Amino acid sequence: YQQTPTHLNNQTLHHHDVFTTAPTAPAAPTDTSIEYLSLTAESLSAQNAHRAMLLDLEARKRASTIDVPTLPGQVRDALRNLGEPVRLFGEDLAEIRQRLRMVLARAEVRREEELGGIAGVEEQMLFPGERGNMEEWEEEVTEVTYTHASMELIQARKVIFDYSMERSRRRLDLERRRRRGMVRWTRGKKRARLFNKDDEEEEDYSGEIYVSLKDDSLILKELDEKCEKVYKTIRNQALEGSQYGDVRPLSAVCTSSLSLECDGRMPKLIATGGWSGGIKIWNGGDDHNISKNGSSKSDVSPLDLMGSKSIVHEDRIMGIAMRPYLTATVSTDGGFTMVASASIDLTAKLCKVKLNPYAGSDSMDVDEAKGNENLPYTIEECAHLAGHAARLCSVAFHPTGKYVATTSFDHTWRLWDVETSNMEEGRELLLQDGHAREVYGVGFHPDGSLVATTDFGGVVQCWDLRTGKSVCHFLGHAKRVVCSEFSPNGFQLATAGDDGTIKIWDLRRRRPSASIPAHTNLITQLKFAHSTSPQYGEFLASSSFDGTGKIWSTRDWKMLNTLQGHEGKVMGIDILDGPDCGIVTCGYDKTLKLWK
């Protein structure tokens, strides 16, 4: 709005509407005699007050995501370094920590403001016309685009849908029985009978429910007793054995696992990948070696070398995963399982682990790795997955064993078909972008319906594989997030990264349920206990650059044990299937260690 110009002292003045908080930049005038009125001191003061209020609101939003020390001494030192009072009158320890959190949040907001303004604050102070232009620009940037899915991807989604529905049905039925047992178990004896068996109406039905509740409470009691045994076993764990795994540092480790469809006794295997680009298979126990005719051999010890391939990648291996055992029988070509590896040479490889028909019975030494004819297993490359534009970071098998996911520094993650990929071409089913920074961690939901990916921007994305959409995202880590792992219960997601904390996210409420100050350095890997064994997903294992591995209870997130033995960074950790709850770790010191 512009009024009719008036003439004062032979100068033309244009009176602009001053009801808005800030004027737009005027167009270049053609007449140099034209002057423009500026805001009054009162308007400038109101503008600054409004701006300070918005910055304070922004600081309050960010305060919840800032991690502060928990020890009172460390909190006092942090306040002294910032030039703030150590304690104000009437403050308790929790209020002091909250004040430190707000001080750090305000400092971060002021620092970003000095660098050029905070997105969102500037947008709220624009003219209506400018705000409209900004909204149009944002719509162009954040527009969601869809691409036509290939027939292979559609078929894969159907397979994943059928598999996830059956798995979720089993999991939820078991969860319902446990919850019903919890209701009855926690009530007193006088209130235990929730249903009256002598009721005139639906007498038989009520009696059946009562018996069912009694059975469910027995299931819960048995589960608690097994949990106590598992925790006792973990607290007594110590170093069982150590083995040099490579001439260069080991960067990744994984173990074999059983799927729900596999109810037989299968080998316990450990796979490692290192900076040399090779893959080795190790013995995970002394009672698992099954020959082709089904006979068992027990003449090997834990951490004995079982198979080796010296050159799989041209550069360092960053991630490794082992396919779950799908059946309890050996395939016709002698293949037990499959190993997937991701490297910084821009490729991922799939390798079959097969029985070696020419294997000797005496030669199990690491020094004889070159003579693979003496080892029980052979490692053969079967697929070459190429397509990423930058180095690869992590790799994970889908619970069905038919698909594998890879993450990369090119800000994308991809889904590959295992069965149709070969050495000439890897069958890429899905190329998914959506991350603004490098994508590192990846993990599949136990039902196979979701996949979680993490990036260096501190963002955790959850994707629905059945629809291809992002169902939710989580923010809360202060630094890079490098690993993600779903709990076997299906409704919890654990993530960790460069800030040394493990965050537990509730998928039902879509918010954090716990934050564990776990390590003093970057956390490299997270693993939940297996759900198909007596472990029942009752604990969580973590490894870190601080040189330790730690075991946490999933019931109250308290630490059960600390595994110390590596001389340097612990690069990876995994859990052996079985009642003994064996833990394997690999480190920068080139060693593979077994804890039992």
XYZ file of C-alpha atoms in Angstrom:
596
model
C 0.000 0.000 0.000
C 1.332 3.419 -0.919
C -0.288 6.773 -0.299
C -0.343 9.806 -2.577
C 3.026 11.579 -2.391
C 3.237 14.959 -0.641
C 5.829 17.683 -0.989
C 7.867 18.905 1.990
C 10.864 21.212 1.544
C 10.746 20.537 -2.204
C 11.443 16.850 -1.577
C 9.079 14.062 -2.564
C 8.333 11.584 0.249
C 6.472 8.287 -0.157
C 4.725 7.109 3.003
C 4.806 3.323 3.301
C 2.615 1.269 5.544
C 4.624 0.748 8.783
C 2.363 -1.829 10.412
C 4.601 -4.708 9.328
C 7.745 -5.638 11.190
C 10.253 -5.103 8.381
C 10.075 -3.408 4.974
C 10.901 -5.181 1.752
C 13.931 -4.159 -0.215
C 12.723 -1.332 -2.548
C 13.370 -1.409 -6.229
C 16.138 0.794 -7.539
C 14.626 4.308 -7.886
C 14.884 6.126 -11.177
C 14.852 9.530 -9.437
C 17.625 10.137 -6.912
C 15.495 12.763 -5.148
C 13.107 10.086 -3.840
C 13.565 9.225 -0.145
C 12.081 6.351 1.832
C 10.960 6.485 5.439
C 12.660 4.078 7.872
C 11.067 2.365 10.840
C 10.662 4.326 14.030
C 12.673 3.535 17.150
C 9.591 1.999 18.730
C 9.037 -0.294 15.746
C 12.683 -1.348 15.709
C 12.503 -2.128 19.418
C 9.378 -4.232 18.900
C 11.056 -6.025 16.003
C 14.131 -6.850 18.064
C 11.976 -8.062 20.971
C 10.006 -10.270 18.613
C 13.204 -11.635 17.131
C 14.659 -12.371 20.574
C 11.472 -14.215 21.509
C 11.693 -16.395 18.373
C 15.344 -17.167 19.051
C 14.501 -18.160 22.628
C 11.746 -20.467 21.381
C 14.213 -22.032 18.946
C 16.670 -22.565 21.795
C 13.993 -24.276 23.903
C 13.226 -26.635 21.037
C 16.852 -27.614 20.635
C 17.517 -27.987 24.348
C 15.897 -31.433 24.428
C 18.383 -32.728 21.839
C 21.539 -31.499 23.591
C 23.425 -33.950 25.770
C 24.964 -32.625 28.982
C 27.126 -34.336 31.637
C 25.385 -36.282 34.379
C 27.984 -36.030 37.164
C 27.620 -32.875 39.339
C 31.328 -32.123 39.140
C 31.325 -32.205 35.345
C 28.237 -29.977 35.260
C 29.923 -27.409 37.516
C 33.073 -27.416 35.366
C 31.011 -26.896 32.210
C 29.187 -23.927 33.760
C 32.467 -22.369 34.915
C 33.941 -22.695 31.434
C 30.913 -20.914 30.008
C 31.147 -18.117 32.568
C 27.815 -18.996 34.190
C 26.990 -19.249 37.907
C 27.624 -22.703 39.284
C 24.413 -22.732 41.297
C 21.543 -20.348 41.770
C 19.524 -20.014 44.937
C 17.038 -22.857 45.367
C 18.306 -24.962 42.452
C 18.598 -28.725 42.735
C 20.868 -30.921 40.605
C 18.249 -31.536 37.910
C 17.544 -27.801 37.544
C 21.280 -27.078 37.269
C 21.603 -29.583 34.417
C 18.550 -28.079 32.707
C 20.064 -24.587 32.999
C 23.299 -25.850 31.447
C 21.304 -27.397 28.630
C 19.533 -24.089 27.947
C 22.822 -22.167 28.043
C 24.329 -24.501 25.458
C 21.188 -24.296 23.295
C 21.163 -20.473 23.364
C 24.859 -20.408 22.496
C 24.264 -22.696 19.535
C 21.356 -20.572 18.305
C 23.358 -17.337 18.645
C 26.275 -18.912 16.793
C 24.060 -19.940 13.897
C 22.434 -16.510 13.904
C 25.819 -14.838 13.543
C 26.673 -17.120 10.635
C 23.666 -16.002 8.630
C 20.357 -16.568 10.327
C 18.283 -19.559 11.357
C 15.868 -21.147 8.950
C 12.332 -20.679 10.188
C 13.011 -17.538 12.229
C 13.719 -15.410 9.172
C 10.687 -16.808 7.392
C 8.345 -15.732 10.203
C 9.498 -12.090 9.907
C 8.952 -11.615 6.172
C 6.328 -9.499 4.478
C 3.223 -11.402 3.385
C 4.326 -11.158 -0.239
C 7.800 -12.388 0.564
C 6.439 -15.183 2.735
C 4.350 -16.357 -0.180
C 7.376 -16.429 -2.434
C 9.340 -18.320 0.218
C 6.564 -20.895 0.612
C 6.486 -21.429 -3.137
C 10.253 -21.943 -3.123
C 10.037 -24.418 -0.220
C 7.289 -26.333 -1.987
C 9.529 -26.682 -5.000
C 12.392 -27.968 -2.829
C 10.414 -30.351 -0.606
C 8.139 -31.708 -3.292
C 7.725 -35.468 -2.988
C 8.254 -37.313 -6.227
C 7.293 -40.871 -7.095
C 8.713 -43.168 -9.721
C 7.124 -46.180 -11.369
C 8.136 -49.413 -9.665
C 9.511 -52.200 -11.792
C 7.744 -55.539 -11.923
C 10.613 -57.110 -9.975
C 10.126 -54.580 -7.157
C 6.369 -55.134 -7.116
C 6.865 -58.880 -6.837
C 9.420 -58.368 -4.070
C 6.963 -56.189 -2.144
C 4.342 -58.904 -2.395
C 6.790 -61.457 -1.012
C 7.779 -59.087 1.804
C 4.114 -58.351 2.579
C 3.178 -62.038 2.891
C 6.237 -62.770 4.980
C 5.770 -59.781 7.306
C 2.080 -60.506 7.928
C 2.805 -64.059 9.042
C 5.764 -63.036 11.211
C 3.858 -60.152 12.819
C 0.921 -62.455 13.572
C 3.182 -64.861 15.456
C 4.976 -62.080 17.284
C 1.790 -60.278 18.340
C 0.114 -63.512 19.481
C 3.076 -64.224 21.745
C 3.068 -60.641 23.007
C -0.638 -60.843 23.827
C -0.133 -64.041 25.821
C 2.719 -62.454 27.757
C 0.672 -59.361 28.520
C -2.313 -61.414 29.670
C 0.024 -63.403 31.856
C 1.438 -60.142 33.240
C -2.065 -58.982 34.216
C -2.773 -62.149 36.168
C 0.716 -62.530 37.584
C 0.779 -59.048 39.098
C -2.585 -59.426 40.864
C -2.975 -60.852 44.332
C -4.384 -64.285 45.034
C -7.783 -62.883 45.953
C -7.961 -60.910 42.694
C -6.428 -63.613 40.494
C -9.772 -64.916 39.327
C -10.703 -62.228 36.806
C -13.637 -64.266 35.548
C -16.265 -66.071 37.546
C -16.488 -69.680 36.409
C -19.895 -70.027 38.087
C -21.444 -67.212 36.079
C -24.784 -68.223 34.640
C -24.061 -66.652 31.268
C -21.165 -67.931 29.164
C -19.999 -70.276 31.897
C -17.870 -72.456 29.616
C -16.360 -69.465 27.835
C -15.371 -67.787 31.093
C -13.775 -70.971 32.351
C -11.731 -71.266 29.148
C -10.510 -67.690 29.525
C -9.563 -68.363 33.135
C -7.552 -71.443 32.177
C -5.936 -69.499 29.330
C -4.895 -66.716 31.690
C -3.419 -69.261 34.045
C -1.388 -70.805 31.222
C -0.221 -67.364 30.099
C 0.985 -66.524 33.598
C 2.995 -69.763 33.633
C 4.583 -68.760 30.320
C 5.536 -65.398 31.790
C 6.974 -67.015 34.901
C 9.048 -69.381 32.782
C 10.268 -66.441 30.698
C 11.385 -64.544 33.810
C 13.257 -67.582 35.108
C 15.080 -67.995 31.792
C 15.907 -64.291 31.781
C 17.531 -64.622 35.212
C 19.657 -67.493 33.934
C 20.696 -65.500 30.859
C 21.693 -62.484 32.966
C 23.656 -64.698 35.341
C 25.489 -66.201 32.369
C 26.334 -62.772 30.945
C 27.613 -61.437 34.269
C 30.018 -64.391 34.469
C 31.349 -64.003 30.947
C 35.110 -63.779 30.440
C 37.557 -64.016 27.570
C 37.380 -67.536 26.108
C 39.827 -67.160 23.259
C 41.648 -64.739 21.000
C 42.887 -65.153 17.441
C 44.780 -62.963 14.995
C 42.326 -62.537 12.166
C 44.252 -60.627 9.529
C 47.487 -58.848 8.722
C 45.598 -55.552 8.814
C 42.883 -54.303 11.245
C 39.559 -56.139 11.318
C 36.684 -53.792 10.525
C 33.550 -55.968 10.681
C 32.268 -59.197 12.233
C 29.014 -61.162 12.006
C 27.643 -64.532 13.134
C 25.236 -67.094 11.765
C 21.631 -67.147 12.935
C 18.581 -69.363 12.575
C 15.347 -68.220 10.980
C 11.958 -69.244 12.343
C 11.597 -71.698 9.452
C 14.836 -73.478 10.412
C 14.370 -75.782 13.411
C 17.446 -77.965 12.948
C 20.990 -77.878 14.331
C 23.196 -75.847 12.014
C 26.818 -74.697 12.218
C 27.778 -71.750 14.380
C 29.944 -69.667 12.100
C 31.744 -66.338 12.499
C 32.653 -64.193 9.501
C 35.168 -61.333 9.589
C 36.205 -58.703 7.079
C 39.232 -56.456 7.282
C 41.196 -53.702 5.695
C 43.007 -56.206 3.500
C 39.773 -56.858 1.562
C 39.536 -60.557 2.496
C 36.864 -62.622 4.260
C 37.481 -65.422 6.753
C 35.103 -67.949 8.341
C 35.768 -69.082 11.923
C 34.391 -71.755 14.212
C 31.877 -70.356 16.683
C 31.559 -73.485 18.856
C 32.741 -77.049 19.295
C 29.484 -78.866 18.576
C 28.185 -77.476 15.305
C 30.223 -78.880 12.410
C 27.895 -80.894 10.212
C 29.211 -82.720 7.189
C 27.362 -83.225 3.967
C 25.878 -86.535 5.065
C 24.664 -85.048 8.361
C 27.386 -86.440 10.630
C 28.845 -84.138 13.257
C 32.537 -83.550 13.902
C 33.813 -82.234 17.208
C 37.567 -82.251 16.588
C 37.810 -78.477 16.174
C 38.023 -75.727 18.770
C 36.380 -72.295 18.958
C 37.962 -69.659 16.711
C 39.602 -72.258 14.469
C 39.813 -71.105 10.879
C 37.139 -72.838 8.771
C 37.389 -70.986 5.453
C 39.254 -68.122 3.842
C 39.326 -65.976 0.725
C 42.179 -63.506 0.714
C 41.015 -61.118 -2.018
C 37.318 -60.317 -2.237
C 37.521 -56.527 -2.520
C 40.204 -54.222 -3.838
C 40.048 -52.052 -0.726
C 38.863 -52.071 2.887
C 35.694 -53.920 3.888
C 33.416 -51.666 5.948
C 30.426 -53.930 6.565
C 29.667 -57.646 6.571
C 26.515 -59.711 7.106
C 25.637 -63.404 7.059
C 22.443 -64.762 5.588
C 20.111 -66.480 8.111
C 19.781 -70.245 7.845
C 16.532 -70.779 5.969
C 16.391 -74.601 6.154
C 17.991 -77.308 8.250
C 19.363 -79.130 5.208
C 22.414 -78.585 3.022
C 21.700 -77.528 -0.565
C 22.679 -79.668 -3.513
C 25.803 -77.641 -4.163
C 26.916 -77.988 -0.543
C 26.138 -74.382 0.348
C 25.384 -73.641 3.964
C 24.881 -69.903 3.922
C 25.911 -66.692 2.192
C 28.032 -63.720 3.244
C 27.537 -60.149 1.987
C 30.286 -57.546 2.239
C 30.457 -53.798 1.508
C 33.673 -51.987 0.703
C 34.996 -48.525 -0.035
C 35.838 -49.724 -3.560
C 32.201 -48.761 -4.465
C 31.017 -52.380 -4.631
C 29.291 -55.036 -2.554
C 29.904 -58.752 -2.983
C 27.868 -61.882 -2.260
C 29.842 -65.027 -1.426
C 28.582 -68.556 -0.884
C 29.963 -70.603 1.993
C 30.173 -74.228 0.834
C 31.428 -77.498 2.212
C 34.866 -78.405 0.963
C 34.815 -82.037 -0.248
C 38.624 -82.180 -0.239
C 39.054 -80.822 3.271
C 41.606 -82.508 5.503
C 40.946 -83.358 9.106
C 44.167 -82.127 10.734
C 45.038 -78.781 9.171
C 43.176 -75.961 10.875
C 45.929 -73.400 11.343
C 45.695 -69.755 10.338
C 49.057 -70.036 8.593
C 47.518 -72.489 6.123
C 44.822 -70.084 4.981
C 46.263 -70.090 1.491
C 45.724 -73.817 1.182
C 41.937 -73.782 1.131
C 41.856 -77.493 0.279
C 42.666 -78.153 3.956
C 39.793 -76.054 5.336
C 36.258 -77.392 5.918
C 34.579 -74.618 3.936
C 35.235 -72.717 0.748
C 34.188 -69.143 -0.045
C 33.081 -68.490 -3.615
C 31.926 -65.171 -5.054
C 28.481 -65.447 -6.595
C 27.324 -61.842 -7.177
C 28.841 -58.445 -7.815
C 26.648 -55.501 -6.702
C 27.817 -52.276 -8.367
C 25.951 -48.995 -8.766
C 26.740 -46.719 -5.836
C 28.558 -43.507 -6.722
C 30.582 -43.346 -3.491
C 32.079 -45.645 -0.876
C 29.804 -48.211 0.773
C 29.333 -48.349 4.528
C 27.009 -51.097 5.778
C 25.186 -54.136 4.487
C 22.320 -56.202 5.911
C 20.242 -59.224 4.857
C 16.462 -59.106 4.863
C 14.934 -61.702 7.261
C 13.680 -63.654 4.242
C 17.269 -64.044 3.044
C 16.186 -63.072 -0.474
C 17.244 -59.420 -0.400
C 20.189 -57.400 0.824
C 20.463 -53.659 1.558
C 23.547 -51.444 1.203
C 24.258 -47.858 2.306
C 26.681 -45.397 0.800
C 28.242 -41.963 1.034
C 26.248 -40.995 -2.090
C 23.279 -40.200 0.248
C 21.295 -43.259 -0.890
C 20.603 -46.829 0.139
C 19.735 -49.646 -2.234
C 17.899 -52.963 -2.125
C 19.240 -55.877 -4.174
C 17.773 -59.229 -5.187
C 20.026 -62.015 -3.936
C 18.620 -64.846 -6.030
C 18.825 -63.144 -9.447
C 22.123 -61.269 -8.990
C 25.255 -62.714 -10.534
C 28.867 -61.840 -11.228
C 28.012 -59.923 -14.402
C 25.185 -57.807 -12.993
C 23.654 -57.148 -9.611
C 19.866 -57.014 -9.693
C 18.965 -53.657 -8.132
C 15.344 -53.522 -6.977
C 15.241 -50.132 -5.262
C 17.357 -46.982 -5.180
C 16.120 -44.822 -2.307
C 17.252 -41.281 -1.614
C 15.862 -38.952 1.051
C 18.905 -38.338 3.243
C 20.696 -34.993 3.109
C 23.994 -36.434 4.363
C 26.019 -39.617 3.968
C 24.000 -42.759 4.779
C 25.795 -45.223 7.055
C 23.728 -47.580 9.220
C 21.003 -49.980 8.076
C 18.863 -52.538 9.901
C 15.758 -54.600 9.106
C 12.702 -55.097 11.288
C 12.354 -58.716 12.513
C 9.053 -58.953 10.626
C 10.752 -57.752 7.447
C 8.306 -54.877 6.979
C 10.533 -51.912 7.897
C 14.119 -50.851 7.369
C 15.922 -48.153 9.358
C 18.746 -46.078 7.874
C 20.963 -43.500 9.577
C 23.102 -40.669 8.268
C 25.869 -38.298 9.318
C 23.348 -35.521 9.935
C 21.969 -37.300 13.005
C 18.743 -38.364 11.242
C 17.181 -41.825 11.558
C 14.699 -42.739 8.818
C 12.246 -45.654 8.940
C 10.992 -46.908 5.583
C 8.100 -49.252 4.819
C 9.356 -51.808 2.311
C 5.827 -52.785 1.347
C 4.859 -49.280 0.153
C 8.207 -47.579 -0.381
C 7.292 -44.640 1.861
C 9.076 -43.106 4.831
C 6.816 -43.844 7.789
C 8.706 -41.800 10.403
C 12.022 -40.221 11.272
C 13.789 -39.579 14.558
C 15.987 -36.678 15.663
C 17.928 -36.649 18.906
C 21.553 -37.583 18.347
C 24.023 -34.742 18.712
C 26.411 -36.085 16.063
C 26.647 -38.724 13.355
C 24.541 -41.892 13.653
C 26.381 -44.948 12.339
C 24.330 -47.984 13.420
C 20.714 -49.027 13.899
C 19.186 -52.269 15.174
C 15.574 -53.364 15.697
C 14.634 -55.222 18.843
C 13.139 -58.715 18.429
C 9.995 -57.461 20.214
C 9.256 -55.401 17.086
C 8.433 -52.044 18.672
C 11.840 -50.735 19.733
C 14.691 -49.377 17.624
C 18.207 -48.833 18.983
C 20.574 -46.323 17.346
C 24.042 -45.094 18.258
C 26.868 -43.083 16.804
C 29.520 -40.485 17.370
C 28.033 -38.974 20.540
C 28.631 -42.150 22.590
C 24.972 -42.604 23.522
C 22.507 -45.365 22.687
C 18.986 -44.134 22.065
C 15.981 -46.432 22.232
C 13.029 -45.294 20.107
C 9.440 -46.460 20.638
C 7.954 -47.121 17.203
C 4.411 -47.100 18.573
C 4.659 -43.633 20.134
C 7.300 -42.421 17.670
C 9.441 -40.870 20.361
C 12.507 -41.843 22.426
C 11.896 -44.152 25.358
C 15.466 -44.299 26.766
C 18.854 -42.663 26.321
C 21.888 -44.598 27.563
C 25.247 -42.817 28.110
C 27.004 -45.994 27.025
C 30.541 -45.169 25.868
C 33.062 -42.343 25.893
C 33.755 -42.552 22.167
C 32.086 -43.475 18.887
C 29.856 -46.565 19.038
C 30.595 -48.827 16.093
C 27.927 -51.538 16.275
C 24.770 -52.643 18.117
C 23.318 -56.147 18.309
C 20.240 -57.480 20.092
C 20.122 -61.019 21.431
C 18.544 -63.592 19.116
C 14.825 -64.214 19.376
C 14.908 -67.815 18.089
C 17.129 -69.083 20.918
C 16.880 -69.144 24.731
C 18.240 -65.585 24.697
C 14.758 -64.202 23.821
C 16.156 -60.778 22.953
C 16.850 -60.069 26.626
C 20.083 -58.094 26.153
C 21.821 -55.643 23.836
C 25.534 -55.633 22.937
C 27.514 -52.559 21.891
C 31.111 -51.910 20.786
C 33.024 -48.659 20.752
C 36.239 -46.878 19.878
C 36.879 -46.550 23.633
C 38.237 -50.126 23.545
C 35.333 -51.877 25.250
C 32.255 -53.889 24.485
C 29.263 -53.672 26.813
C 26.154 -55.755 27.452
C 22.886 -54.085 28.461
C 19.646 -55.438 29.866
C 16.660 -54.704 27.616
C 14.289 -54.652 30.590
C 15.750 -51.670 32.438
C 18.724 -50.765 30.160
C 21.252 -51.330 32.947
C 24.742 -52.561 32.163
C 25.314 -56.264 32.763
C 28.973 -56.645 31.830
C 31.946 -54.848 30.281
C 34.211 -56.718 27.874
C 37.765 -55.379 28.084
C 40.649 -57.000 26.268
C 41.296 -55.261 22.955
C 44.321 -53.023 22.630
C 42.585 -50.166 20.899
C 39.325 -49.580 19.079
C 36.643 -52.283 19.014
C 35.375 -52.241 15.438
C 32.474 -54.694 15.687
C 30.465 -57.006 17.929
C 27.956 -59.818 17.438
C 26.187 -62.547 19.405
C 26.355 -66.306 18.868
C 23.069 -68.157 18.793
C 22.520 -70.558 21.693
C 22.029 -70.739 25.464
C 25.681 -69.947 26.270
C 25.241 -66.365 24.902
C 28.689 -66.189 23.333
C 29.910 -62.737 22.276
C 32.454 -62.127 19.504
C 34.344 -58.870 18.979
C 36.901 -57.688 16.458
C 39.293 -54.800 16.847
C 41.797 -52.456 15.352
C 44.480 -54.629 16.966
C 43.797 -57.278 14.226
C 42.334 -59.770 16.720
C 39.072 -61.663 16.970
C 37.969 -62.447 20.522
C 35.345 -64.816 21.927
C 33.652 -64.185 25.293
C 31.779 -66.927 27.133
